[in-house]
PDB file of N, CA, C and O in Angstrom:
ATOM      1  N   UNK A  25    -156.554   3.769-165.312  1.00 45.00           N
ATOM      2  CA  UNK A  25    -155.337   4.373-164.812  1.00 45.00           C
ATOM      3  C   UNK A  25    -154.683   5.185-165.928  1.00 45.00           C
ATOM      4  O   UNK A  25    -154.549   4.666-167.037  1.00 45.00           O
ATOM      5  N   UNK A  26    -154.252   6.483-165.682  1.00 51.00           N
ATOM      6  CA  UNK A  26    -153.830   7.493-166.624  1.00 51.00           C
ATOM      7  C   UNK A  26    -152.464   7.202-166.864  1.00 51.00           C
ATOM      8  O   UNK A  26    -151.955   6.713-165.855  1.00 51.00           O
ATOM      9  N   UNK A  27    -151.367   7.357-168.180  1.00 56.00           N
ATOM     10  CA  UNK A  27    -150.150   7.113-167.845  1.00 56.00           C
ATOM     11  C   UNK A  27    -149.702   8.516-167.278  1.00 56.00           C
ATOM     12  O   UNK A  27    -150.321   9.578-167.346  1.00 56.00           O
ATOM     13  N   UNK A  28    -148.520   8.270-166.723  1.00 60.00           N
ATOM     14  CA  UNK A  28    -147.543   9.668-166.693  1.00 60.00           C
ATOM     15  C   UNK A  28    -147.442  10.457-167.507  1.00 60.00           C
ATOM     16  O   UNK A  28    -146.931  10.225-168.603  1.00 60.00           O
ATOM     17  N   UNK A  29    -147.931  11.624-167.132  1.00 60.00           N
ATOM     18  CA  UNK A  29    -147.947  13.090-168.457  1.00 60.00           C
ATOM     19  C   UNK A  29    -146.941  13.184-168.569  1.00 60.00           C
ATOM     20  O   UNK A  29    -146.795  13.413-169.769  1.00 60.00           O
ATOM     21  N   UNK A  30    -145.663  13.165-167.942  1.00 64.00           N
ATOM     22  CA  UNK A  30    -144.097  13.120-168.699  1.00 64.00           C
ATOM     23  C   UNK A  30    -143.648  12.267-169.680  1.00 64.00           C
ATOM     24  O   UNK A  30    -142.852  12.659-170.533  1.00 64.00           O
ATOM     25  N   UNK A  31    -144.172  10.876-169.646  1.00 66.00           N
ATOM     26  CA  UNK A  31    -144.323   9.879-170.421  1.00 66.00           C
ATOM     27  C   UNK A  31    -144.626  10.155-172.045  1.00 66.00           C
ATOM     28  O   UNK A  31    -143.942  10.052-173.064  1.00 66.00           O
ATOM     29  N   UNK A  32    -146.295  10.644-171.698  1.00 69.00           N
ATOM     30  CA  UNK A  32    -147.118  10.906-172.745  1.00 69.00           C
ATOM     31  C   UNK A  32    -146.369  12.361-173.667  1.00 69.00           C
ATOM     32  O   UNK A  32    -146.566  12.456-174.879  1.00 69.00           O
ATOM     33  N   UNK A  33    -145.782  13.090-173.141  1.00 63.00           N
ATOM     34  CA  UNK A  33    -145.834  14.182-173.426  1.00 63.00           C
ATOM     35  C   UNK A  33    -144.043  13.572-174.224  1.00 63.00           C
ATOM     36  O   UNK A  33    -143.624  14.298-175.125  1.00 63.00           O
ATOM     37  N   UNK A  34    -143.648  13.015-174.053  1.00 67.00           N
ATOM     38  CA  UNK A  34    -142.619  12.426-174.574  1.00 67.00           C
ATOM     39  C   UNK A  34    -142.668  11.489-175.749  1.00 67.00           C
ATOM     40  O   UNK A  34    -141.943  11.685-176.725  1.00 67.00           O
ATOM     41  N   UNK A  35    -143.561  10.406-175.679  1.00 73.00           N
ATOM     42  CA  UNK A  35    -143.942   9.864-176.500  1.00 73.00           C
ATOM     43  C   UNK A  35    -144.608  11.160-177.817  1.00 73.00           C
ATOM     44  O   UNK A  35    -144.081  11.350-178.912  1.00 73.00           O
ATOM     45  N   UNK A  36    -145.734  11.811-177.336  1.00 74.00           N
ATOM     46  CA  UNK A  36    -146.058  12.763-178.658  1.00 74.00           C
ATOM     47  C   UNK A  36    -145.142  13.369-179.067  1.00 74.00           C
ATOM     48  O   UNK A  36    -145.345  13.746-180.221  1.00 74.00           O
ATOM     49  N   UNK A  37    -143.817  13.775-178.511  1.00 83.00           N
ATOM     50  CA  UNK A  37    -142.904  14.713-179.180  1.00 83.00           C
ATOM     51  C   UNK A  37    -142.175  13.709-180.072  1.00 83.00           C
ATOM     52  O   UNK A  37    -141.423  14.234-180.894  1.00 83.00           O
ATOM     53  N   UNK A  38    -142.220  12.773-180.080  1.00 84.00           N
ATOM     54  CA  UNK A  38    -141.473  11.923-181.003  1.00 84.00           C
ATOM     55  C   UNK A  38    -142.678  11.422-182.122  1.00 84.00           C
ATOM     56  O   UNK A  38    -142.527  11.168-183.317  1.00 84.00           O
ATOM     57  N   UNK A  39    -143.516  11.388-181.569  1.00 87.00           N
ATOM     58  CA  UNK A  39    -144.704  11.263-182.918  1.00 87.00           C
ATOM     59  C   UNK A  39    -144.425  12.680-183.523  1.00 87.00           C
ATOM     60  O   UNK A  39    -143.876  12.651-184.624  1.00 87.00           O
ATOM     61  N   UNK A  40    -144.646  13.666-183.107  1.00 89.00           N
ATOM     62  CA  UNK A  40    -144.603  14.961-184.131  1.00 89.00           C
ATOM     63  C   UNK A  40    -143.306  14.926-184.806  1.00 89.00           C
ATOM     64  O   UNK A  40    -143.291  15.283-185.984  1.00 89.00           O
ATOM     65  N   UNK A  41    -142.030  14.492-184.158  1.00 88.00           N
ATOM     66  CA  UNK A  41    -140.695  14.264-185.207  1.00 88.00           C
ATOM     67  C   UNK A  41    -140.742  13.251-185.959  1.00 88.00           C
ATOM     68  O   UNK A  41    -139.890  13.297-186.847  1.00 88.00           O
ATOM     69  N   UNK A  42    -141.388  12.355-185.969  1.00 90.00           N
ATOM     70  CA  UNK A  42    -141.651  11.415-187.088  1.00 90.00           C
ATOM     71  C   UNK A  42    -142.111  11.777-188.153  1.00 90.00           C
ATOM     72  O   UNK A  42    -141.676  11.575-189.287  1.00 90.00           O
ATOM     73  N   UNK A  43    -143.617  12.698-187.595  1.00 93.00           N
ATOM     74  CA  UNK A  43    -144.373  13.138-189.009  1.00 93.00           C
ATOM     75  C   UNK A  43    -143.523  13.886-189.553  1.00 93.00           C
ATOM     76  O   UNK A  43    -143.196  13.665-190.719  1.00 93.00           O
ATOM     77  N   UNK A  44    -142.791  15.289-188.597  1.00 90.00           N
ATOM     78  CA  UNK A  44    -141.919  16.243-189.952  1.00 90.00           C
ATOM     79  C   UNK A  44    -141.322  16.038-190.209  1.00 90.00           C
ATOM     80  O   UNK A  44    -140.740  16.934-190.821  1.00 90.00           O
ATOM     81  N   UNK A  45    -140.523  14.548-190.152  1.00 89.00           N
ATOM     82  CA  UNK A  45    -139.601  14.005-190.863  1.00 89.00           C
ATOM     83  C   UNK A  45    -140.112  12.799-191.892  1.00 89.00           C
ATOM     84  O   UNK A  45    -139.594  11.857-192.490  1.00 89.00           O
ATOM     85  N   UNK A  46    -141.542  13.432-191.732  1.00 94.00           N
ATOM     86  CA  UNK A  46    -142.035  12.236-192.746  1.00 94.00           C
ATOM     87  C   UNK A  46    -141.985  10.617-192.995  1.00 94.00           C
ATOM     88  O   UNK A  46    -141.934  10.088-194.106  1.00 94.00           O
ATOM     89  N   UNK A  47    -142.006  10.048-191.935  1.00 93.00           N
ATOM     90  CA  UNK A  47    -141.307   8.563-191.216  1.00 93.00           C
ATOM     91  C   UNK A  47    -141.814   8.592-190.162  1.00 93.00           C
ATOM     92  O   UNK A  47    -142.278   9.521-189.501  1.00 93.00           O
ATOM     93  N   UNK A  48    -141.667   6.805-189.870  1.00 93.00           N
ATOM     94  CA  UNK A  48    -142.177   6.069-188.416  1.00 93.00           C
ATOM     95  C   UNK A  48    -141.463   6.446-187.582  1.00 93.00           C
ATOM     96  O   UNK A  48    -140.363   6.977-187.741  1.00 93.00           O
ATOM     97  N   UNK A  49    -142.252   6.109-186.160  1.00 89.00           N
ATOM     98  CA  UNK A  49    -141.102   6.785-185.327  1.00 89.00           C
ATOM     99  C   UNK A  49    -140.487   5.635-184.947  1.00 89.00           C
ATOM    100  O   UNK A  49    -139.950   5.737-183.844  1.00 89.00           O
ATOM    101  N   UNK A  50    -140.320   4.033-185.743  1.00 90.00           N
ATOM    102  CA  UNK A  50    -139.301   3.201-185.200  1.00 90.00           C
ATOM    103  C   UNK A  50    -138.110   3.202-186.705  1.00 90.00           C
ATOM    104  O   UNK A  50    -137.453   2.254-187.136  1.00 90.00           O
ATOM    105  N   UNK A  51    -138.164   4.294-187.095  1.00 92.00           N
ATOM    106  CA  UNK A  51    -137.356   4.843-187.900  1.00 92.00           C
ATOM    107  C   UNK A  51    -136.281   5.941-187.798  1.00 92.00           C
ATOM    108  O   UNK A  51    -135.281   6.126-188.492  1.00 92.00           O
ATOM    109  N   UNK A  52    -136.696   6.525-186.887  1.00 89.00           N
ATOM    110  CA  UNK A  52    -136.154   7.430-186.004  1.00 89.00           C
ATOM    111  C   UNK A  52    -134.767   6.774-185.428  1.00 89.00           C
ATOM    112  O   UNK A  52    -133.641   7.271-185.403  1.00 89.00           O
ATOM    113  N   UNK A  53    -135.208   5.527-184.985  1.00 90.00           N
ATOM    114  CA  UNK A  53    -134.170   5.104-183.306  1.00 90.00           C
ATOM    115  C   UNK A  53    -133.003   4.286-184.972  1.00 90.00           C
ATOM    116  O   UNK A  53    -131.908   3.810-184.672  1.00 90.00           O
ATOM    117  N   UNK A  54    -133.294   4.270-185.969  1.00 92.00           N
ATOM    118  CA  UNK A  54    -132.667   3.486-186.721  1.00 92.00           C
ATOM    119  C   UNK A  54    -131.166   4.273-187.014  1.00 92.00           C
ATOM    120  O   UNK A  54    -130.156   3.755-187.490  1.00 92.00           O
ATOM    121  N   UNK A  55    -131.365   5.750-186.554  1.00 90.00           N
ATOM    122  CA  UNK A  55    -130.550   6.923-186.970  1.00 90.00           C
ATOM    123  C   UNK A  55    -130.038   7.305-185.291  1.00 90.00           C
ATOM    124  O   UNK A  55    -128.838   7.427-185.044  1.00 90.00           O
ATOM    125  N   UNK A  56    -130.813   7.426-184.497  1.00 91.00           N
ATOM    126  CA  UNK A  56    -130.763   7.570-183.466  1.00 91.00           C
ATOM    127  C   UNK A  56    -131.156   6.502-181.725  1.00 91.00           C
ATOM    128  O   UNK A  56    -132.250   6.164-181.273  1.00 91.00           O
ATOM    129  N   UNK A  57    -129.652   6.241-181.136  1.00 93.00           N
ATOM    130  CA  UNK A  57    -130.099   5.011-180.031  1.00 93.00           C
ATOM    131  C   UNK A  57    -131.364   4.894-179.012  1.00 93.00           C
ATOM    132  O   UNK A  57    -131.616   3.928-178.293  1.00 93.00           O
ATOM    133  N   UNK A  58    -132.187   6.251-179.134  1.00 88.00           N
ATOM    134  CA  UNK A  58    -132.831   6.851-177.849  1.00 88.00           C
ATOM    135  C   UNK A  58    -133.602   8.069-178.236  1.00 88.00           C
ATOM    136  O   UNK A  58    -133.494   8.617-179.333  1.00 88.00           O
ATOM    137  N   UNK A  59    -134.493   8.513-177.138  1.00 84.00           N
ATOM    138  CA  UNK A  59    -135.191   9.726-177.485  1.00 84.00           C
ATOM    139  C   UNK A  59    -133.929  10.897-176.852  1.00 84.00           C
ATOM    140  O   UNK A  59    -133.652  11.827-177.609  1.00 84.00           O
ATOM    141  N   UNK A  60    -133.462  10.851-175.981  1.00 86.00           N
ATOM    142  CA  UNK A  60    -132.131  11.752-175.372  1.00 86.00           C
ATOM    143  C   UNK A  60    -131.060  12.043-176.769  1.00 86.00           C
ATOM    144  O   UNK A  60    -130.475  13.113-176.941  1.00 86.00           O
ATOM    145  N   UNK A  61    -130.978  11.107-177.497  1.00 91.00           N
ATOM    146  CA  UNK A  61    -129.773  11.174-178.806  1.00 91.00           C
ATOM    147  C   UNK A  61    -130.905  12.038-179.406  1.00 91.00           C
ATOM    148  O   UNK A  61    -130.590  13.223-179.513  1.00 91.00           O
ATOM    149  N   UNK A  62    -132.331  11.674-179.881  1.00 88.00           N
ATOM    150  CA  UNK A  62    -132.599  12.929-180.606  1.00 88.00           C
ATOM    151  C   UNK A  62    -133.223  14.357-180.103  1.00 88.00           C
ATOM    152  O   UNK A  62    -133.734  15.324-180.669  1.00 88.00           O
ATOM    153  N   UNK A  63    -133.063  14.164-179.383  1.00 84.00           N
ATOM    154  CA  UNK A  63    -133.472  15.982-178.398  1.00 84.00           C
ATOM    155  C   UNK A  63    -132.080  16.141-178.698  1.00 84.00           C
ATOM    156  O   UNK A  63    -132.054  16.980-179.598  1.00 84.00           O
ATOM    157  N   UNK A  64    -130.695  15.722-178.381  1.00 91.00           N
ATOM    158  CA  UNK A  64    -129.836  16.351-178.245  1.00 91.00           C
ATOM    159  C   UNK A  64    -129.296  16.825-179.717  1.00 91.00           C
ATOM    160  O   UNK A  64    -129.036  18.018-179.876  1.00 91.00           O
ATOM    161  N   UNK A  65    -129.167  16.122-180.533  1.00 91.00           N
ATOM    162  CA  UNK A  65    -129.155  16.089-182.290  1.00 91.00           C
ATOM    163  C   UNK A  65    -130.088  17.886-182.335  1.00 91.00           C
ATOM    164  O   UNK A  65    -129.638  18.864-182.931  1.00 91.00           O
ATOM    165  N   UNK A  66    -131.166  17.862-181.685  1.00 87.00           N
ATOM    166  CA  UNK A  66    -132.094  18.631-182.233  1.00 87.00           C
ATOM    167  C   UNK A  66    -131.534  20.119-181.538  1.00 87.00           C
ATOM    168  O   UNK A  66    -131.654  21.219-182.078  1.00 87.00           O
ATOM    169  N   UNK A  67    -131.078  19.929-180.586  1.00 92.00           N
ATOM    170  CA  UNK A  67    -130.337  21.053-179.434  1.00 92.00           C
ATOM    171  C   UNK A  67    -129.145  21.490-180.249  1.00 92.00           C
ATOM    172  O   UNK A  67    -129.043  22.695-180.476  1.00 92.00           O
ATOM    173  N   UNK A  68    -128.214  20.650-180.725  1.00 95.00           N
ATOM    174  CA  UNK A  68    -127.176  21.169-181.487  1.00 95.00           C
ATOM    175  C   UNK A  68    -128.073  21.811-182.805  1.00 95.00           C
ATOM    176  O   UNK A  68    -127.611  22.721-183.492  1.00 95.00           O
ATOM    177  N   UNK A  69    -128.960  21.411-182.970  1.00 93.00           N
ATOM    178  CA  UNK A  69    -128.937  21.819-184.848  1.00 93.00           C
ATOM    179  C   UNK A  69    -129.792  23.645-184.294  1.00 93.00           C
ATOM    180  O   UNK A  69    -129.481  24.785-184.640  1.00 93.00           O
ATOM    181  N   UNK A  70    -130.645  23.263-183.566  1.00 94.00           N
ATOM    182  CA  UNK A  70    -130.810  24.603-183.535  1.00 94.00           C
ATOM    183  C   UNK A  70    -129.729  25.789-182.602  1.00 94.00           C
ATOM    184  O   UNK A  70    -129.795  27.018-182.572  1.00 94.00           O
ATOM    185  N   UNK A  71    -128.903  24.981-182.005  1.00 96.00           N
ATOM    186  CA  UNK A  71    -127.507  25.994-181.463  1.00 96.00           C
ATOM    187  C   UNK A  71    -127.133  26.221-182.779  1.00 96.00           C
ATOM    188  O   UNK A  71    -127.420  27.358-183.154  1.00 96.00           O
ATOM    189  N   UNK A  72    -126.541  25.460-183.680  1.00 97.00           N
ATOM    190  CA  UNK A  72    -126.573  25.721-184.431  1.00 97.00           C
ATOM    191  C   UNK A  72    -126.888  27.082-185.866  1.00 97.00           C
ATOM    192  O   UNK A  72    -126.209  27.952-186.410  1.00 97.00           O
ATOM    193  N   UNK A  73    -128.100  26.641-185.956  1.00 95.00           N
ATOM    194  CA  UNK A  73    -128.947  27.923-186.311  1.00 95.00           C
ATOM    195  C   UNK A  73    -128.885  29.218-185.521  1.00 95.00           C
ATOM    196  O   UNK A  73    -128.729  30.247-186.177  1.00 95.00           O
ATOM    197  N   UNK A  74    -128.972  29.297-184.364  1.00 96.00           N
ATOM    198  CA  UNK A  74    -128.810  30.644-183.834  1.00 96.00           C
ATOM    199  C   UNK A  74    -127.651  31.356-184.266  1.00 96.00           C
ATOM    200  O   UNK A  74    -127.522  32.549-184.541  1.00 96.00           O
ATOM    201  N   UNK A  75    -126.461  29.993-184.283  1.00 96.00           N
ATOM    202  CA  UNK A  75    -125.315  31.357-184.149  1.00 96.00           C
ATOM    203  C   UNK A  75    -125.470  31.591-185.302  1.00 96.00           C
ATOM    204  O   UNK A  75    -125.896  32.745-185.363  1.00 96.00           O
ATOM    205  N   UNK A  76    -125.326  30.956-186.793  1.00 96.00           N
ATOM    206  CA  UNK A  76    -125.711  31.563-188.087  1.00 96.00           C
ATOM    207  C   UNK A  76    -126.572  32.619-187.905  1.00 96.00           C
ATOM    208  O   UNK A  76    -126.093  33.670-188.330  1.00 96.00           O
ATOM    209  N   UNK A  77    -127.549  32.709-187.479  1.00 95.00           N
ATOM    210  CA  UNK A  77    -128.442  33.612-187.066  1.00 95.00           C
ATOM    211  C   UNK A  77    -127.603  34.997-186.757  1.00 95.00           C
ATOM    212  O   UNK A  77    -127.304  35.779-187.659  1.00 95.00           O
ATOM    213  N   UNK A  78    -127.265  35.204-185.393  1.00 95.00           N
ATOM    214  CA  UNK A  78    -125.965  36.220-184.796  1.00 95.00           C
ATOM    215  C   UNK A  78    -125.177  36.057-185.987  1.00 95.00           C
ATOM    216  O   UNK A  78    -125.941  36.706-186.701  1.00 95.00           O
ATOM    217  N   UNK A  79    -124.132  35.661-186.883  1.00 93.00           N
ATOM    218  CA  UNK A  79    -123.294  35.894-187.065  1.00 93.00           C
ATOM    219  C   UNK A  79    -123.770  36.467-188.610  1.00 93.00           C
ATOM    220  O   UNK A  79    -123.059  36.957-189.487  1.00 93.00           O
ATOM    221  N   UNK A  80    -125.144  36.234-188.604  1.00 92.00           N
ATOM    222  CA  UNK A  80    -125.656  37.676-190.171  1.00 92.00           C
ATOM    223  C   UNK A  80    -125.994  38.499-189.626  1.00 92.00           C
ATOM    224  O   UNK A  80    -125.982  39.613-190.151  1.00 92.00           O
ATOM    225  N   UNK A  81    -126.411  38.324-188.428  1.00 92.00           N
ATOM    226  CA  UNK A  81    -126.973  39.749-187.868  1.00 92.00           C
ATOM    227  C   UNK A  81    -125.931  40.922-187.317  1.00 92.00           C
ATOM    228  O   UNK A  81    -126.214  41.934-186.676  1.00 92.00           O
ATOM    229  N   UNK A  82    -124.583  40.437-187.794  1.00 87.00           N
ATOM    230  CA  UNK A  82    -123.522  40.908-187.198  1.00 87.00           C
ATOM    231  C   UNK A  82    -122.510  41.363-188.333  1.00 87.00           C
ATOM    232  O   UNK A  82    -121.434  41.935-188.159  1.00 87.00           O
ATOM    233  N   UNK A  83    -123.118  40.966-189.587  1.00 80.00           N
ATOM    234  CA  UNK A  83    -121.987  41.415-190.766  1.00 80.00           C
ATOM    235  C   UNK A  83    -122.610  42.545-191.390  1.00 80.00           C
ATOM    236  O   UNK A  83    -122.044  43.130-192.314  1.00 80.00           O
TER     237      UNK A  83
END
């Protein structure tokens, strides 16, 4: 029986933020309660970045 590709595909995105953060991924939840706290962490940082982005591309 295959798991759920939403599942899986969830689980690897938190393995790949582990590795580029160089850490386990039950190291992760130590900073963060959930996988939702770090997508969203990750949503601000690159909102973030954009507007820095716009706001050199604008001076």
């Amino acid at each position: 029986m295959m798991a759920h590709p939403q599942r899986q595909f969830a689980t690897f995105l938190t393995v790949l933020i582990a590795a580029k953060a160089g850490t386990a991924i039950g190291s992760l939840y130590q900073f963060f309660p959930d996988k939702a706290a770090i997508f969203n962490a990750m949503e601000l940082r690159h909102a973030d970045r954009v507007k820095a982005m716009w706001a050199q591309a604008n001076t």
